[in-house]
PDB file of C-alpha atoms in Angstrom:
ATOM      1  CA  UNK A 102      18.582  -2.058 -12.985  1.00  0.00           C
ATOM      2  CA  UNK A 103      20.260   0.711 -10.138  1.00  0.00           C
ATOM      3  CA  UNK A 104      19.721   0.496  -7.043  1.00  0.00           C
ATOM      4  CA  UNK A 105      16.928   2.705  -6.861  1.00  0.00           C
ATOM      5  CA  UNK A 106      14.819   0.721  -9.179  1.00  0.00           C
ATOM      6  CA  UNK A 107      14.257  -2.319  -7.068  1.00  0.00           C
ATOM      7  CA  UNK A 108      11.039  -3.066  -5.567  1.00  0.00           C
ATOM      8  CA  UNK A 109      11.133  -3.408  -1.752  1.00  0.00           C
ATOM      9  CA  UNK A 110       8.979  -5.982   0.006  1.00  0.00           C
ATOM     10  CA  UNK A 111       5.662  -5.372   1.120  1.00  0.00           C
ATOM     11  CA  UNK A 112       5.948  -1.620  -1.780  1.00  0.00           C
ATOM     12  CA  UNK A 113       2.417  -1.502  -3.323  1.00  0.00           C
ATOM     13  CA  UNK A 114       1.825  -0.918  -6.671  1.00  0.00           C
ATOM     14  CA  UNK A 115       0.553   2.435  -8.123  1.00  0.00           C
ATOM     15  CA  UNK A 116      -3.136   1.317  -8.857  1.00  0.00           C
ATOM     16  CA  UNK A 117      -6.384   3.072  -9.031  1.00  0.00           C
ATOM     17  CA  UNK A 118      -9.564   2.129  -7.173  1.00  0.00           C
ATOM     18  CA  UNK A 119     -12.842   3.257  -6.205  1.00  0.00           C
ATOM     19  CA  UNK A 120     -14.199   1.932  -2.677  1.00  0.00           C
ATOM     20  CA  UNK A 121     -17.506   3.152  -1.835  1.00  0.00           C
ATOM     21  CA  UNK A 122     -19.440   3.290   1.763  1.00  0.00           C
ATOM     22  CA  UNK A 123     -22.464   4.020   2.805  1.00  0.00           C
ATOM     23  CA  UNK A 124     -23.506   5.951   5.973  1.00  0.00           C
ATOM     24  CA  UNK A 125     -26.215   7.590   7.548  1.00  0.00           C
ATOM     25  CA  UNK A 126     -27.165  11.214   7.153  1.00  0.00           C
ATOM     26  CA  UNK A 127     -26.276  11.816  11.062  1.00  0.00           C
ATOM     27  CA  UNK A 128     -22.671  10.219  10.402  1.00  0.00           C
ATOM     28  CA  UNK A 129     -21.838  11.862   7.325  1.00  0.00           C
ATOM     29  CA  UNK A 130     -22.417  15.949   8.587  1.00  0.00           C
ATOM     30  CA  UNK A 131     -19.517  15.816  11.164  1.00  0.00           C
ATOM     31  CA  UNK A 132     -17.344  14.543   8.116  1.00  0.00           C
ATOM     32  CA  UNK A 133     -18.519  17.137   5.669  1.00  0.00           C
ATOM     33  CA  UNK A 134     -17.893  19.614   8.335  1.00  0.00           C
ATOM     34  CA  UNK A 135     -19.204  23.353   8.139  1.00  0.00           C
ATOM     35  CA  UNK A 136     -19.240  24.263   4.696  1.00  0.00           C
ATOM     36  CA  UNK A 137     -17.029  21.455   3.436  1.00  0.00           C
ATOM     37  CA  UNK A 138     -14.318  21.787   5.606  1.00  0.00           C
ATOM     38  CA  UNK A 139     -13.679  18.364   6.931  1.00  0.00           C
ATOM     39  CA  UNK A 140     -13.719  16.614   3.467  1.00  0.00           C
ATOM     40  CA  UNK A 141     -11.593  19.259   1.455  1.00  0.00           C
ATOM     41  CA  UNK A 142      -9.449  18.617   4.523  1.00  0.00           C
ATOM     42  CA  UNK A 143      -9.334  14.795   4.193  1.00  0.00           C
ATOM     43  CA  UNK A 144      -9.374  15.302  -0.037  1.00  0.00           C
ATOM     44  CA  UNK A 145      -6.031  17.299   0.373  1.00  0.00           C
ATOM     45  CA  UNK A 146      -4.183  15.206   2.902  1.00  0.00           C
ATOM     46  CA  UNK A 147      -5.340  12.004   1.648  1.00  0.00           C
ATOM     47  CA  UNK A 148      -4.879  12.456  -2.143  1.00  0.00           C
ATOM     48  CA  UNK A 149      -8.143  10.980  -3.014  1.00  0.00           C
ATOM     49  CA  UNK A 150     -11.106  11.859  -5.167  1.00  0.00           C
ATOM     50  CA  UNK A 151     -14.189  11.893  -2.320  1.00  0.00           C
ATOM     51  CA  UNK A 152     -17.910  12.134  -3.446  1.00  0.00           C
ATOM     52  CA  UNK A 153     -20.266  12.259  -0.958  1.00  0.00           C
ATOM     53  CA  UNK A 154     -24.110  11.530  -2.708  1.00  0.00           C
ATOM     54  CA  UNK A 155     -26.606  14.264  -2.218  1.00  0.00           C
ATOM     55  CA  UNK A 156     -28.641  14.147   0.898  1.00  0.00           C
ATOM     56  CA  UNK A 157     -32.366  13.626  -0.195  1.00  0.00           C
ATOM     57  CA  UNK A 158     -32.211   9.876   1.124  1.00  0.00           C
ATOM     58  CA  UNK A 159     -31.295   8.619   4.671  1.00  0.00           C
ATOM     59  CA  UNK A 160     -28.402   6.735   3.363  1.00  0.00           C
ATOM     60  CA  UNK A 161     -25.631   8.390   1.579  1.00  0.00           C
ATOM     61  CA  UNK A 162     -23.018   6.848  -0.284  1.00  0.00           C
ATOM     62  CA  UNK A 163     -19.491   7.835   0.040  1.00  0.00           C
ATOM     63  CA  UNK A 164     -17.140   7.159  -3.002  1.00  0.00           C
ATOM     64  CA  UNK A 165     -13.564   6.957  -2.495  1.00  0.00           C
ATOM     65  CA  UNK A 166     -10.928   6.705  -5.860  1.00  0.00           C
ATOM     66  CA  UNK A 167      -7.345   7.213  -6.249  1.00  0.00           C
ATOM     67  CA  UNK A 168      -4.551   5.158  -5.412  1.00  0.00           C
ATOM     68  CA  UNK A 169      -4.213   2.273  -2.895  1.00  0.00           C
ATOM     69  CA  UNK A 170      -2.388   4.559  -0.440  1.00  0.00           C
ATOM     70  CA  UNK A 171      -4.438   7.434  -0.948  1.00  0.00           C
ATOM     71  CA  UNK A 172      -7.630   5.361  -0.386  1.00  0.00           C
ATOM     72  CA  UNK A 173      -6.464   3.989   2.495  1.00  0.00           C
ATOM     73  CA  UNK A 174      -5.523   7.993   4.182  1.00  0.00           C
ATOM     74  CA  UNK A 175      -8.689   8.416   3.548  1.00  0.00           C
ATOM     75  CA  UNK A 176     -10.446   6.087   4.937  1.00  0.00           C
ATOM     76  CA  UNK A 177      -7.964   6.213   7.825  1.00  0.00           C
ATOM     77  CA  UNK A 178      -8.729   9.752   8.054  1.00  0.00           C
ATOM     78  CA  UNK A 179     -12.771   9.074   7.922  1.00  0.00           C
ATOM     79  CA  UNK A 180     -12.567   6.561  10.436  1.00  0.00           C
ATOM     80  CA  UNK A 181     -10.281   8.931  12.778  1.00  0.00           C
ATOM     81  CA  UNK A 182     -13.097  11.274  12.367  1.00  0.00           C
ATOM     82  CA  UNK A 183     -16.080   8.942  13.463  1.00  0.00           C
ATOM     83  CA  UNK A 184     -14.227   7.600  16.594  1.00  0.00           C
ATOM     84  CA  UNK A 185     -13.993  11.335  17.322  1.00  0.00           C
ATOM     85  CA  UNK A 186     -17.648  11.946  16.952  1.00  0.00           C
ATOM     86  CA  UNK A 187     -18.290   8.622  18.727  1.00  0.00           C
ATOM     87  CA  UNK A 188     -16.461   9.674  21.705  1.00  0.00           C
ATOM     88  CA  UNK A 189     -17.924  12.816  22.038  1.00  0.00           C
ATOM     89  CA  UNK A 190     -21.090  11.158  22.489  1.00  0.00           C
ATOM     90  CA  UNK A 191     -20.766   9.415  25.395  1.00  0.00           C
ATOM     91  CA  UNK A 192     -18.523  11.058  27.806  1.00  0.00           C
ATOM     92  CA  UNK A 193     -17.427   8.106  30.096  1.00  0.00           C
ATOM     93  CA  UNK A 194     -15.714   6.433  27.051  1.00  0.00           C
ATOM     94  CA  UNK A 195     -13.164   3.835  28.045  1.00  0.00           C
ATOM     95  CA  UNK A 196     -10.105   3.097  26.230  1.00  0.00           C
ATOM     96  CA  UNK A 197     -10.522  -0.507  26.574  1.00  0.00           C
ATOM     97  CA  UNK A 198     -13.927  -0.625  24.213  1.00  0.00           C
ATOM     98  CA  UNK A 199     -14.285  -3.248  22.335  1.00  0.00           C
ATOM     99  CA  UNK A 200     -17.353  -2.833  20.170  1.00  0.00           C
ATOM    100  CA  UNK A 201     -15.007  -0.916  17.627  1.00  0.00           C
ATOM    101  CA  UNK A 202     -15.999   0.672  14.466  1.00  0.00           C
ATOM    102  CA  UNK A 203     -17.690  -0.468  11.705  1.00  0.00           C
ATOM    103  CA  UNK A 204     -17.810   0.886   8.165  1.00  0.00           C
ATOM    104  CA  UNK A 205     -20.340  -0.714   5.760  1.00  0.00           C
ATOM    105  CA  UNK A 206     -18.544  -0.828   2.328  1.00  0.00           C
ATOM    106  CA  UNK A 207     -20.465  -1.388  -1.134  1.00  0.00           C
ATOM    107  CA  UNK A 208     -19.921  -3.961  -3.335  1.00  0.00           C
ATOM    108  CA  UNK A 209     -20.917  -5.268  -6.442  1.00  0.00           C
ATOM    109  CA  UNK A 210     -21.614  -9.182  -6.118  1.00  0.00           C
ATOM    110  CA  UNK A 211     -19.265  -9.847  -8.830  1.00  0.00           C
ATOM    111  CA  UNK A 212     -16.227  -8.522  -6.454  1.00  0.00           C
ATOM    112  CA  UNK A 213     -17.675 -10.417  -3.087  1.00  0.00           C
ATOM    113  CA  UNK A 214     -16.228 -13.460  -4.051  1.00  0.00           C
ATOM    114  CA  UNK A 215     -12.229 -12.275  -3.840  1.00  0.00           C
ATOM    115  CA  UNK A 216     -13.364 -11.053  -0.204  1.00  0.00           C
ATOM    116  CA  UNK A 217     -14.837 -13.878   0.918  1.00  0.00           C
ATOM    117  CA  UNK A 218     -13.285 -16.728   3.459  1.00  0.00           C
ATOM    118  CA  UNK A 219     -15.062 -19.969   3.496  1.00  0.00           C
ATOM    119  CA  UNK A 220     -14.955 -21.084   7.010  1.00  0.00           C
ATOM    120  CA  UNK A 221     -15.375 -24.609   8.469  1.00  0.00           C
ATOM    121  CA  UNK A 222     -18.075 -26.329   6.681  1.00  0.00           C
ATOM    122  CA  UNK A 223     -19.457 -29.343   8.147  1.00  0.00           C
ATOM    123  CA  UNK A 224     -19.269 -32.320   6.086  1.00  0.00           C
ATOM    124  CA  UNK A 225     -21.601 -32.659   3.418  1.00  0.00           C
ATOM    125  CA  UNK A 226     -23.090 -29.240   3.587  1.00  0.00           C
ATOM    126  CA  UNK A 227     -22.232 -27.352   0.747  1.00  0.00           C
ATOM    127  CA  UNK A 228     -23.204 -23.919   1.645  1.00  0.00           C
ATOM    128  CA  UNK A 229     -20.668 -23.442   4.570  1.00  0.00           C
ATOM    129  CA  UNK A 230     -19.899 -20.289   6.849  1.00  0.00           C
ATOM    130  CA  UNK A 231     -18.665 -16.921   4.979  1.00  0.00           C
ATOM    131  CA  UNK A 232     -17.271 -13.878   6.364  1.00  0.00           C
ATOM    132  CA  UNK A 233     -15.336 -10.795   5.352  1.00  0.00           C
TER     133      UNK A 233
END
């Protein structure tokens, strides 16, 4: 094996996904952008496929797929964008906030499982504390 062949530590493999979100109608415009702009922007520096449901419903869904690094431009990129929007809302904003962002990600029950952390149970009780 040469020396370019080698993994490095901490390299991630080359390995499709699909991570979906969902978002409300007033978050998901600034990210669409006038006439698409934003997303095509985000699709081409990102690398990832990006479907954004239609709009009849409050909610929309946002599907992300490609590869672990381009899902994760993405989503870097989509979260960049919603602090944005955030902070033009209130003008005051302090760097020091600490209610952060949250993104709401959808998931079918059979992957909630890997995500989950059991945390200090009491004994005896068998359902326990989970988080994400």
């Amino acid at each position: 094996m040469s020396s370019l062949e080698v993994k490095l530590p901490g390299e991630t493999p080359s390995v499709n996904l699909t991570l979906r979100m969902i978002m409300s109608g007033k978050e998901v415009g600034p990210i669409i952008g006038k006439g698409g702009e934003t997303i095509n922007s985000i699709r081409e520096e990102s690398g990832a496929k990006i479907y954004i449901s239609d709009g009849s419903c409050p909610e929309r869904i946002i599907t992300v797929t490609g590869t672990t690094d381009a899902i994760f431009k993405a989503y870097t990129l989509i979260a960049k964008k919603m602090e944005d929007m955030d902070g033009s809302r209130t003008r005051d904003r302090s760097d020091d906030r600490k209610d952060g962002l949250t993104l709401r990600l959808v998931l079918p029950a059979s992957q909630c499982g890997s995500l989950m952390v059991r945390r200090k149970q009491d004994q005896g009780d068998q359902r326990g504390d989970w988080s994400i």
